[in-house]
PDB file of C-alpha atoms in Angstrom:
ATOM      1  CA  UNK Q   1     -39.789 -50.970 219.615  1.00  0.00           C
ATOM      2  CA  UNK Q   2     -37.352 -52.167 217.227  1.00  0.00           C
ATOM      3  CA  UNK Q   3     -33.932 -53.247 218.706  1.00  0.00           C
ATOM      4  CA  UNK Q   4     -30.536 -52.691 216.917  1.00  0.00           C
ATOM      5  CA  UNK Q   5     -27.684 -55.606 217.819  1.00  0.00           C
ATOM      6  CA  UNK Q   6     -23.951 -54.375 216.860  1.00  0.00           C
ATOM      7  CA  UNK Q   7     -22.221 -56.292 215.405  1.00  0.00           C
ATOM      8  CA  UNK Q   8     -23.545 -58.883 213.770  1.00  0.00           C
ATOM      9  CA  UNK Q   9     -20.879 -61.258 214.192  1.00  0.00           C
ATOM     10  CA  UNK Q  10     -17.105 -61.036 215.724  1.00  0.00           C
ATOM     11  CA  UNK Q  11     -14.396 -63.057 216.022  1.00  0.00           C
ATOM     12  CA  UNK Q  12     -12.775 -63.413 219.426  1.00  0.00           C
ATOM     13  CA  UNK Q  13      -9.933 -65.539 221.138  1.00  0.00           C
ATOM     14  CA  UNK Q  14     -10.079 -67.018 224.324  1.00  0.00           C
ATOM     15  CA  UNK Q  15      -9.255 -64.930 227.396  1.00  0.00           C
ATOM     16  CA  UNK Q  16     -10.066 -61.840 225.174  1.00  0.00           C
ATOM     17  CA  UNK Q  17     -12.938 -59.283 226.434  1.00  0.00           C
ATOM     18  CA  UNK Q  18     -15.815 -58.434 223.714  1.00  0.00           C
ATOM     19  CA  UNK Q  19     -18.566 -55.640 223.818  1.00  0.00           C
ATOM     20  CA  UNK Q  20     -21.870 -56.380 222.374  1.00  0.00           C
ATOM     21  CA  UNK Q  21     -24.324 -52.955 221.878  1.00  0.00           C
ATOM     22  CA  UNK Q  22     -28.079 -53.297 222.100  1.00  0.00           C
ATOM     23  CA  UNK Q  23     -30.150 -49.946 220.596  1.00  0.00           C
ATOM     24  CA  UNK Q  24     -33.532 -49.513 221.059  1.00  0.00           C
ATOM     25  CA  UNK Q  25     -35.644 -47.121 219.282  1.00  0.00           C
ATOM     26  CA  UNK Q  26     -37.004 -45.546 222.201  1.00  0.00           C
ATOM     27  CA  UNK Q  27     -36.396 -45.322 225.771  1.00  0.00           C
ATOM     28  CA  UNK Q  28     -37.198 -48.800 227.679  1.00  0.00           C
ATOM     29  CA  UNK Q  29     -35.934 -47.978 231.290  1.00  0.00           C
ATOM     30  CA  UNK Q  30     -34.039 -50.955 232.233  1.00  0.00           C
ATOM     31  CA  UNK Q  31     -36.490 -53.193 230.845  1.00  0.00           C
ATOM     32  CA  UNK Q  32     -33.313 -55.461 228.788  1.00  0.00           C
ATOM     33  CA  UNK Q  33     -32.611 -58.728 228.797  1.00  0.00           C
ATOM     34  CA  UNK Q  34     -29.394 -60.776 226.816  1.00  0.00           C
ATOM     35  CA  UNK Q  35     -29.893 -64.606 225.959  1.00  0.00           C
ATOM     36  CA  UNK Q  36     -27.030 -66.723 224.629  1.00  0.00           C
ATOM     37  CA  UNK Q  37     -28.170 -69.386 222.206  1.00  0.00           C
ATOM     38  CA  UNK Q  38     -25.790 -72.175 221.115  1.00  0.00           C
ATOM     39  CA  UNK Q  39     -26.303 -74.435 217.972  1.00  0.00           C
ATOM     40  CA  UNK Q  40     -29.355 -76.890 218.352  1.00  0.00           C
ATOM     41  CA  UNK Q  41     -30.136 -75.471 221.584  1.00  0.00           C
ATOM     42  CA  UNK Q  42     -32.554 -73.182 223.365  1.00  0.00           C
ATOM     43  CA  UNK Q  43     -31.913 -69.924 224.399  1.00  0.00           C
ATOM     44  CA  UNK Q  44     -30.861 -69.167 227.905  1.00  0.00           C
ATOM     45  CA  UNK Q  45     -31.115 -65.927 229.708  1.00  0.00           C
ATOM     46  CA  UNK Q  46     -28.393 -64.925 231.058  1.00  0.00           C
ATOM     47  CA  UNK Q  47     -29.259 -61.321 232.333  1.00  0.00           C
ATOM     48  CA  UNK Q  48     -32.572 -59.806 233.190  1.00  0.00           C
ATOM     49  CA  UNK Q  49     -33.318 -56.074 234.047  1.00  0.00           C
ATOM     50  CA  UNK Q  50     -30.501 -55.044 232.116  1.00  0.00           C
ATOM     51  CA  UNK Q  51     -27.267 -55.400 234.437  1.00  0.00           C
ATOM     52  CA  UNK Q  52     -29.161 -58.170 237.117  1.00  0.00           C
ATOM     53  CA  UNK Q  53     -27.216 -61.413 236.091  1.00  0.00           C
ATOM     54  CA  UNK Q  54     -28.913 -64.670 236.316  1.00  0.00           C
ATOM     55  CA  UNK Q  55     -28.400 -67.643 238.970  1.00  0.00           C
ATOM     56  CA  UNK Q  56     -25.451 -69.600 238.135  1.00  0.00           C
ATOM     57  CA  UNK Q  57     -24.327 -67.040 235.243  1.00  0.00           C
ATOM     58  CA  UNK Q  58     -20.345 -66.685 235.341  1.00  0.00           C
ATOM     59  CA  UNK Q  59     -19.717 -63.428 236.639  1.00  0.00           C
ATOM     60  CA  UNK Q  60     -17.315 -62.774 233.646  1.00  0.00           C
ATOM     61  CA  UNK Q  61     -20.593 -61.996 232.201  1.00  0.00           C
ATOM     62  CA  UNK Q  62     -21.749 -58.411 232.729  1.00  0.00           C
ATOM     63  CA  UNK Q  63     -24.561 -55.958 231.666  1.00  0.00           C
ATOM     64  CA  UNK Q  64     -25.386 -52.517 232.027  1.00  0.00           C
ATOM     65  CA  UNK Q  65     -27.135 -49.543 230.119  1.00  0.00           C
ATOM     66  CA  UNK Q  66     -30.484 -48.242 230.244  1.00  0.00           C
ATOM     67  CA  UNK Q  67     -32.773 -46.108 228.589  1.00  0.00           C
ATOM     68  CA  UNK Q  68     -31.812 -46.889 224.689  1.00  0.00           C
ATOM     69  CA  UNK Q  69     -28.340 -48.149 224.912  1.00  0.00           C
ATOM     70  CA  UNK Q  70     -26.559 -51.170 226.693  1.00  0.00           C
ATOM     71  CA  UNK Q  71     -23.950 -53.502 225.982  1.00  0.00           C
ATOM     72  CA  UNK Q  72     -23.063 -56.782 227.112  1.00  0.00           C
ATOM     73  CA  UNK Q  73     -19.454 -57.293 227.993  1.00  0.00           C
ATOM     74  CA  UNK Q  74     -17.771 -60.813 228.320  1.00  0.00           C
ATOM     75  CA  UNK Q  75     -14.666 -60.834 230.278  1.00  0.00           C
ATOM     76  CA  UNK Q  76     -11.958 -63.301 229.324  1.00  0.00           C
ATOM     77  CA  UNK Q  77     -13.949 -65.359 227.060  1.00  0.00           C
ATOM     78  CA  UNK Q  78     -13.524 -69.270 227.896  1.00  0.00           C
ATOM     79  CA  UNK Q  79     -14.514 -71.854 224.888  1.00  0.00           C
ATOM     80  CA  UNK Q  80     -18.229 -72.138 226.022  1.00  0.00           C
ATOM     81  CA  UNK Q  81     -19.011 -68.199 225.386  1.00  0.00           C
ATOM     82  CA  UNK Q  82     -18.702 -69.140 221.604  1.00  0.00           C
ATOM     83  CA  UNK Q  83     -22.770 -68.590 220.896  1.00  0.00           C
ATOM     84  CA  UNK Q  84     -25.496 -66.449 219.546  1.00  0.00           C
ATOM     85  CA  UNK Q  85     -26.326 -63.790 221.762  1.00  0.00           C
ATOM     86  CA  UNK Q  86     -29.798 -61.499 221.561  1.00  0.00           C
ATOM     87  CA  UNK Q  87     -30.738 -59.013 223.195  1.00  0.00           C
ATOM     88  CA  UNK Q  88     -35.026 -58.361 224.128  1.00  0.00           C
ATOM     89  CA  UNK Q  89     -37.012 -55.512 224.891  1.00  0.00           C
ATOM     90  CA  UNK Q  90     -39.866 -56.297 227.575  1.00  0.00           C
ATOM     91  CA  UNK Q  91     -41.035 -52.803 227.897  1.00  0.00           C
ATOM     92  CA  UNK Q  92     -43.325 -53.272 226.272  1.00  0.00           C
ATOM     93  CA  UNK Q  93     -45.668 -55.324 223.345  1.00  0.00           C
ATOM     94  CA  UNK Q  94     -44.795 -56.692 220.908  1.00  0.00           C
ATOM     95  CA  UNK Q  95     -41.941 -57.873 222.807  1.00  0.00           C
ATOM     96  CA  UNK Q  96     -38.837 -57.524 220.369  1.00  0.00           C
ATOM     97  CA  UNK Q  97     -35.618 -59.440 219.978  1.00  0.00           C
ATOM     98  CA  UNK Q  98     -32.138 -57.924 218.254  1.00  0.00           C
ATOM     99  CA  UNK Q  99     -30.818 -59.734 215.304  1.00  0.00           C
ATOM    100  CA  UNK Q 100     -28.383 -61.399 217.415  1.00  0.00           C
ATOM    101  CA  UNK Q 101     -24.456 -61.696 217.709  1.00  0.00           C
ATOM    102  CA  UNK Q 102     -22.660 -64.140 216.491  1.00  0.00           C
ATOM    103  CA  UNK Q 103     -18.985 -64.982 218.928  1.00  0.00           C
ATOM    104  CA  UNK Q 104     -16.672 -66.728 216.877  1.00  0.00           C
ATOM    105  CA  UNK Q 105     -13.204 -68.573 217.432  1.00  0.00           C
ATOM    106  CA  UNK Q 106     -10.354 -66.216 215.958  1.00  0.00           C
TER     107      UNK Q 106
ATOM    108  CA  UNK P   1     -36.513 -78.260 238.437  1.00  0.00           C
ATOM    109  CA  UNK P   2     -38.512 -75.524 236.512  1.00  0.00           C
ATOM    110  CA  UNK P   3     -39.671 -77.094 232.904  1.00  0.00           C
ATOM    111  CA  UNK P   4     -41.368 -76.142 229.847  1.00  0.00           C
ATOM    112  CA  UNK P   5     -42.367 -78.994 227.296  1.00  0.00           C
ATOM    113  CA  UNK P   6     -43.503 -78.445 223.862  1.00  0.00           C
ATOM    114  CA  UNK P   7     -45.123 -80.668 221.974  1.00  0.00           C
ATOM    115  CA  UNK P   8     -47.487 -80.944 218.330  1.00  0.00           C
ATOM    116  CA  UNK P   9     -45.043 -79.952 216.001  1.00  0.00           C
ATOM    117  CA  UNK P  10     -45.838 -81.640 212.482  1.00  0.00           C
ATOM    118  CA  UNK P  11     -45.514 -80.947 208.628  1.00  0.00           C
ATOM    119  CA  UNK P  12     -48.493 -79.480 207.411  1.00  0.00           C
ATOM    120  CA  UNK P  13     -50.079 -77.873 203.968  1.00  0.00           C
ATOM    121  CA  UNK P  14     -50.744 -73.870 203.598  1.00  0.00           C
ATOM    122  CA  UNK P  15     -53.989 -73.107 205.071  1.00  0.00           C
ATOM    123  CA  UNK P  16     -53.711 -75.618 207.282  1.00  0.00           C
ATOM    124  CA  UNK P  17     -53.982 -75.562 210.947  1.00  0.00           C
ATOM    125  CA  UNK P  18     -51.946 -76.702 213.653  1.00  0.00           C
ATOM    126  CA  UNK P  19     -52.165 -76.659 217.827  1.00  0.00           C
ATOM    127  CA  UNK P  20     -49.003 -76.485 219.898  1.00  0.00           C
ATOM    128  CA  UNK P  21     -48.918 -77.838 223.606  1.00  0.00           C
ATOM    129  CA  UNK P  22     -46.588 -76.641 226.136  1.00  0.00           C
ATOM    130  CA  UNK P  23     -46.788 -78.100 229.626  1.00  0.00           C
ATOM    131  CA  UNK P  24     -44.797 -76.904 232.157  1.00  0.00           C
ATOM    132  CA  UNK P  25     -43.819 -78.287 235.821  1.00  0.00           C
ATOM    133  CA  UNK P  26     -41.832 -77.574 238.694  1.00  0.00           C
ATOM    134  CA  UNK P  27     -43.693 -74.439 239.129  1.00  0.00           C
ATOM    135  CA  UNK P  28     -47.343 -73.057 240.311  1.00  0.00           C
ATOM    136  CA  UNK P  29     -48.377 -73.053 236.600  1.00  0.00           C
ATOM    137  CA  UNK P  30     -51.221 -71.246 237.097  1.00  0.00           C
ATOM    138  CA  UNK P  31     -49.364 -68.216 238.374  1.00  0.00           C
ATOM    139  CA  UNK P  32     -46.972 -67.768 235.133  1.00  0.00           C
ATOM    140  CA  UNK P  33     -47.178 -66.095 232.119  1.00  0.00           C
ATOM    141  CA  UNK P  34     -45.970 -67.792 229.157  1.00  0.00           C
ATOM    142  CA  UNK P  35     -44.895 -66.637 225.739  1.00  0.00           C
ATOM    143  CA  UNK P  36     -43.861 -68.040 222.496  1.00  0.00           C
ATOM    144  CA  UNK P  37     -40.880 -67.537 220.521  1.00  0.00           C
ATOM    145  CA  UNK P  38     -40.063 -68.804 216.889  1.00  0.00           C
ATOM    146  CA  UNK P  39     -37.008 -69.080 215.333  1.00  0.00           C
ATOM    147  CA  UNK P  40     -36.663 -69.746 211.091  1.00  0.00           C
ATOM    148  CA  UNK P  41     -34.215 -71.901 210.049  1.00  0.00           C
ATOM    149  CA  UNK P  42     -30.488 -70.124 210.372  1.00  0.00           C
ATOM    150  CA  UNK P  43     -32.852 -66.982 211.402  1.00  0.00           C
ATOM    151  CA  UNK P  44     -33.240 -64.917 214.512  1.00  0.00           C
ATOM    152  CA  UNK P  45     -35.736 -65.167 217.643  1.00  0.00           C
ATOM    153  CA  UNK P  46     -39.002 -63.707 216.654  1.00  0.00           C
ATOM    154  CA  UNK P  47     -41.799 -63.095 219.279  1.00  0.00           C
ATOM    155  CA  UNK P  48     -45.271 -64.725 218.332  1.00  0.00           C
ATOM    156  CA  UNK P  49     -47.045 -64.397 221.653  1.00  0.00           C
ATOM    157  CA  UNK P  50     -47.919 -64.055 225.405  1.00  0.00           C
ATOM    158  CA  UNK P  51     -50.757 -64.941 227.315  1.00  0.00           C
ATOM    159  CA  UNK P  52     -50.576 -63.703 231.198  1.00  0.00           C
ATOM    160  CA  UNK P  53     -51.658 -65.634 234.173  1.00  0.00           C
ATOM    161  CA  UNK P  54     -55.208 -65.038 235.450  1.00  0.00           C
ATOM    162  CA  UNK P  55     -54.265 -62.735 238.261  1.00  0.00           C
ATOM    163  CA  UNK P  56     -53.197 -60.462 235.330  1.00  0.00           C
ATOM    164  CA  UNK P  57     -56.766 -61.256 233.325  1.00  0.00           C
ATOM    165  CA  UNK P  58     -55.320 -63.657 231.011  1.00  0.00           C
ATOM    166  CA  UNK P  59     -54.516 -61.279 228.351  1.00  0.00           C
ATOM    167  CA  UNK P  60     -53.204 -62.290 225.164  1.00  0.00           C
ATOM    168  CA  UNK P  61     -50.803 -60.550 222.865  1.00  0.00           C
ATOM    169  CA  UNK P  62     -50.029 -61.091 219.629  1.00  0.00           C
ATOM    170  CA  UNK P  63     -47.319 -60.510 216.783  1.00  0.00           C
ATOM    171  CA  UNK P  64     -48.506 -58.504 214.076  1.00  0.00           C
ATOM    172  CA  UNK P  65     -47.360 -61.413 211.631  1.00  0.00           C
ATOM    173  CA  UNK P  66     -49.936 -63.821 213.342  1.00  0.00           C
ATOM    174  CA  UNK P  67     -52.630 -62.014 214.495  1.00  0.00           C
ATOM    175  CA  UNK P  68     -56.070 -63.120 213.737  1.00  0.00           C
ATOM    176  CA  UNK P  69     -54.839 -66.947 212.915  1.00  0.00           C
ATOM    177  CA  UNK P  70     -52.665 -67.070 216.014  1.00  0.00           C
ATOM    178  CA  UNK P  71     -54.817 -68.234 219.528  1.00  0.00           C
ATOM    179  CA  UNK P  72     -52.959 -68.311 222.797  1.00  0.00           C
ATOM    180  CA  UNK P  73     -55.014 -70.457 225.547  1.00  0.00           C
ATOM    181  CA  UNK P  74     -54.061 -72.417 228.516  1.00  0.00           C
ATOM    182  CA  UNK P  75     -55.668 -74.730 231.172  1.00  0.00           C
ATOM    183  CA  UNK P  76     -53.995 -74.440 234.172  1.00  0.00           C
ATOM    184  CA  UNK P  77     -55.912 -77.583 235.408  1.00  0.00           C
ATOM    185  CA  UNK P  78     -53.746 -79.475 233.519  1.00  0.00           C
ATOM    186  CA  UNK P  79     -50.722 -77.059 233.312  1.00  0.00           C
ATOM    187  CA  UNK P  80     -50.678 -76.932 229.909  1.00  0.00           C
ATOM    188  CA  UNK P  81     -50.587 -73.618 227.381  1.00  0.00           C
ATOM    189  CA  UNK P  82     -51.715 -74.104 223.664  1.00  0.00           C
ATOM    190  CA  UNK P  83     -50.944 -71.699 220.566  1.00  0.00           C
ATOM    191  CA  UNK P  84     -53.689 -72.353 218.372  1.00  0.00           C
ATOM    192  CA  UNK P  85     -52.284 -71.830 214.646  1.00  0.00           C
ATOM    193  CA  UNK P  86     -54.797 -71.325 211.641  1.00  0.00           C
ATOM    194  CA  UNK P  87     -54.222 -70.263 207.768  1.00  0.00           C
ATOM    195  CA  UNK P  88     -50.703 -71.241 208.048  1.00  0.00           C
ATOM    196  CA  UNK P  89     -47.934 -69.593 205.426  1.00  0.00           C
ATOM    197  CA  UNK P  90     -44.860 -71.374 204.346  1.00  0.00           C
ATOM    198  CA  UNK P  91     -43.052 -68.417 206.630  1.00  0.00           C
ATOM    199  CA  UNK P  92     -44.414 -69.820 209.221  1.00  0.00           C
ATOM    200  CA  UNK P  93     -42.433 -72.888 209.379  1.00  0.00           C
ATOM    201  CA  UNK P  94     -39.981 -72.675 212.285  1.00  0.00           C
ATOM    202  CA  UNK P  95     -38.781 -74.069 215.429  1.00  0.00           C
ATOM    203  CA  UNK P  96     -41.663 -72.284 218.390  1.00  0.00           C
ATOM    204  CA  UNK P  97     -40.212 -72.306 221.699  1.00  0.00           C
ATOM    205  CA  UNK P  98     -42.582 -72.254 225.152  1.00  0.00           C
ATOM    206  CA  UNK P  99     -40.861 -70.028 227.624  1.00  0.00           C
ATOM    207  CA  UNK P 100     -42.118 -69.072 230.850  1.00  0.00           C
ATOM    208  CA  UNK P 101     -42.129 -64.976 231.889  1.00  0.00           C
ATOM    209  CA  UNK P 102     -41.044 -63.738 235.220  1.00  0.00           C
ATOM    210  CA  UNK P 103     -41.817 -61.016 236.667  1.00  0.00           C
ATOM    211  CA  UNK P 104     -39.683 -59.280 239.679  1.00  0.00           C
ATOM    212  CA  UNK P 105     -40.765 -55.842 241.533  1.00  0.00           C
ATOM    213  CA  UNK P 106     -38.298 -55.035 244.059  1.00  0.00           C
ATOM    214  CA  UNK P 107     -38.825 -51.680 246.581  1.00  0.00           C
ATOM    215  CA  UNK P 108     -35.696 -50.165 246.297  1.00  0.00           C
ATOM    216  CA  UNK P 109     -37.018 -47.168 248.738  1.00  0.00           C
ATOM    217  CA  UNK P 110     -38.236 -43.588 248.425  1.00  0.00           C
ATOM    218  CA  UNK P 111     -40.842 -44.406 245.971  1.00  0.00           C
ATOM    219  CA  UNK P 112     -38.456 -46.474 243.178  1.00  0.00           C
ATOM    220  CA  UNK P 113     -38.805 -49.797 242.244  1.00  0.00           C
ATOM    221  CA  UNK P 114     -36.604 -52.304 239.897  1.00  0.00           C
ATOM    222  CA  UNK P 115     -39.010 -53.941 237.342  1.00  0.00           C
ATOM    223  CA  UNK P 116     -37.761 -56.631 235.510  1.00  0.00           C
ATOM    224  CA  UNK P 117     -39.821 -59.196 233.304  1.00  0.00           C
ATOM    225  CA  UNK P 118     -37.510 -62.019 231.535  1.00  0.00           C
ATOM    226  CA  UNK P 119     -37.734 -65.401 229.458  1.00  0.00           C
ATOM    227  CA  UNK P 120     -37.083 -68.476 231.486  1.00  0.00           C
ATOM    228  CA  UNK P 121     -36.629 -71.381 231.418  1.00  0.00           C
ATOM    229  CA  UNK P 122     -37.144 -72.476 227.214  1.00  0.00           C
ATOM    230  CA  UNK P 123     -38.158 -75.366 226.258  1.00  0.00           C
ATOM    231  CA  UNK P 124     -36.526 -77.787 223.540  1.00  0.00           C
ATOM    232  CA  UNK P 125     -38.938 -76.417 220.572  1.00  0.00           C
ATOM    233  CA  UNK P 126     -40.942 -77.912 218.282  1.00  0.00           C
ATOM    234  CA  UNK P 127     -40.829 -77.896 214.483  1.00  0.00           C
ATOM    235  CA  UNK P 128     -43.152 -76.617 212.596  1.00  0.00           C
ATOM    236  CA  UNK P 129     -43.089 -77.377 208.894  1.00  0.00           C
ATOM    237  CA  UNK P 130     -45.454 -75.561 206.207  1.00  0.00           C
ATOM    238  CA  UNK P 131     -45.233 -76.837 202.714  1.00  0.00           C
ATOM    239  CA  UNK P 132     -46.906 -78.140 199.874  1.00  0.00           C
TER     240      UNK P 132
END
C-alpha cells in the first residue's frame, strides 16, 4: 500500500492552523497512524486509529479520515509543532510510511 | 516507564553482517510485537520488519528490500529482540529504530469493533554504517 503525504513541506506561523493529507492507494479502514519526528530524535506517535489521539498529545492536535484519505490538522501551532510529520499504514504488510511533512517557521 | 533500547550499531564492509539488539522494559515483553524502522540520512522512515509475540505465532515480516538477509528473532527470556543483518549494501546504512506495536480491539456494539495497531514507544536508534 503505498501512502501519498501532501505537501512535502510548508511554512507556518505560530497560532496559525495547517492541514496535512495522507493518501493511500487503497482502502485501509481506519487503520492510520501520524508520528511527529523532530531533528536528532525519534519518532513519536501522536495519533493511532486514525482520529484516536495519544496520552498526553495536545488536543490542538487532531485526526480524522478513513478509508484512503485523512488529514492531520494542527490548531494554533505553538513553537514545538515545528517537526517532521509521517503518516503509516498498519493495514496491512509491508507496513508503509508517507514521505513525511516538513512544518517550518514562516 | 515503557522502553525500547537498541544497541550493535557499528561501521561495517559490504557483505558484511551485522546483529542489532533491542531490549525493552517496563512492559510484559513477551506479550509485544516489535518492529523495526530505518531511517537514511536526511531520508524518510522506511519499514524493515516485524516479528509478533508468540500468542500471535511469532511471525516475521519482512521488507522487500531485506528479505532473505534480514532475520527478526527475539528471546523473551531475556527481553531482548534481534534483527539479524547479512550481505549488507551501502543503502543499507541508516539509523534502525526498535519500536514496540500495540494492538487495541475495542467492542463498540452490534457486531463493530475499532482496530487500531500503532508504533510506540521508539527507541534512540542505532547507526548503521556500510562502506568500504
Amino acid at each position: 500500500i503505498q501512502m501519498t503525504q501532501s505537501p512535502s513541506s510548508l511554512s507556518a506561523s505560530v497560532g496559525d492552523r495547517i492541514s496535512i493529507t495522507c493518501r493511500a492507494s487503497q482502502g485501509i479502514g481506519t487503520d492510520l497512524n501520524w508520528y511527529q519526528q523532530k531533528p536528532g530524535r525519534a519518532p513519536t506517535v501522536l495519533i493511532y486509529g486514525a482520529f484516536t489521539l495519544q496520552s498526553g498529545v495536545p488536543s490542538r492536535f487532531t485526526g480524522g479520515g478513513s478509508g484512503t484519505d485523512f488529514t492531520l490538522t494542527i490548531s494554533n501551532l505553538q513553537p514545538e509543532d515545528f517537526a517532521t510529520y509521517y503518516c503509516q499504514q498498519s493495514h496491512s504488510f509491508p507496513r508503509t510510511f508517507g514521505q513525511g511533512t516538513k512544518v517550518e517557521i514562516k | 516507564e515503557v522502553q525500547v533500547v537498541e544497541s550493535g550499531g557499528d561501521l561495517v564492509r559490504p557483505g558484511r553482517s551485522l546483529r542489532l539488539s533491542c531490549r525493552g522494559s517496563g512492559f510484559t515483553f513477551g506479550d509485544a510485537g516489535l518492529s523495526w524502522v530505518r531511517q537514511s540520512p536526511g531520508k524518510g522512515l522506511e519499514w524493515v520488519g516485524s516479528i509478533s509475540s508468540k500468542v500471535y505465532g511469532e511471525t516475521k515480516e519482512y521488507a522487500a528490500s531485506v528479505e532473505g538477509r534480514f532475520f527478526l528473532s527475539r528471546d523473551d527470556s531475556q527481553g531482548i529482540a534481534y534483527l539479524q543483518m547479512s550481505s549488507l549494501k551501502t543503502e543499507d546504512s541508516a539509523v534502525y529504530y526498535c519500536t514496540r506495536e500495540v494492538i487495541l480491539s475495542r467492542y463498540l456494539g452490534s457486531g463493530n469493533y475499532y482496530n487500531a495497531n500503532w508504533l510506540d514507544p521508539w527507541g534512540q536508534g542505532t547507526l548503521v554504517t556500510v562502506s568500504a
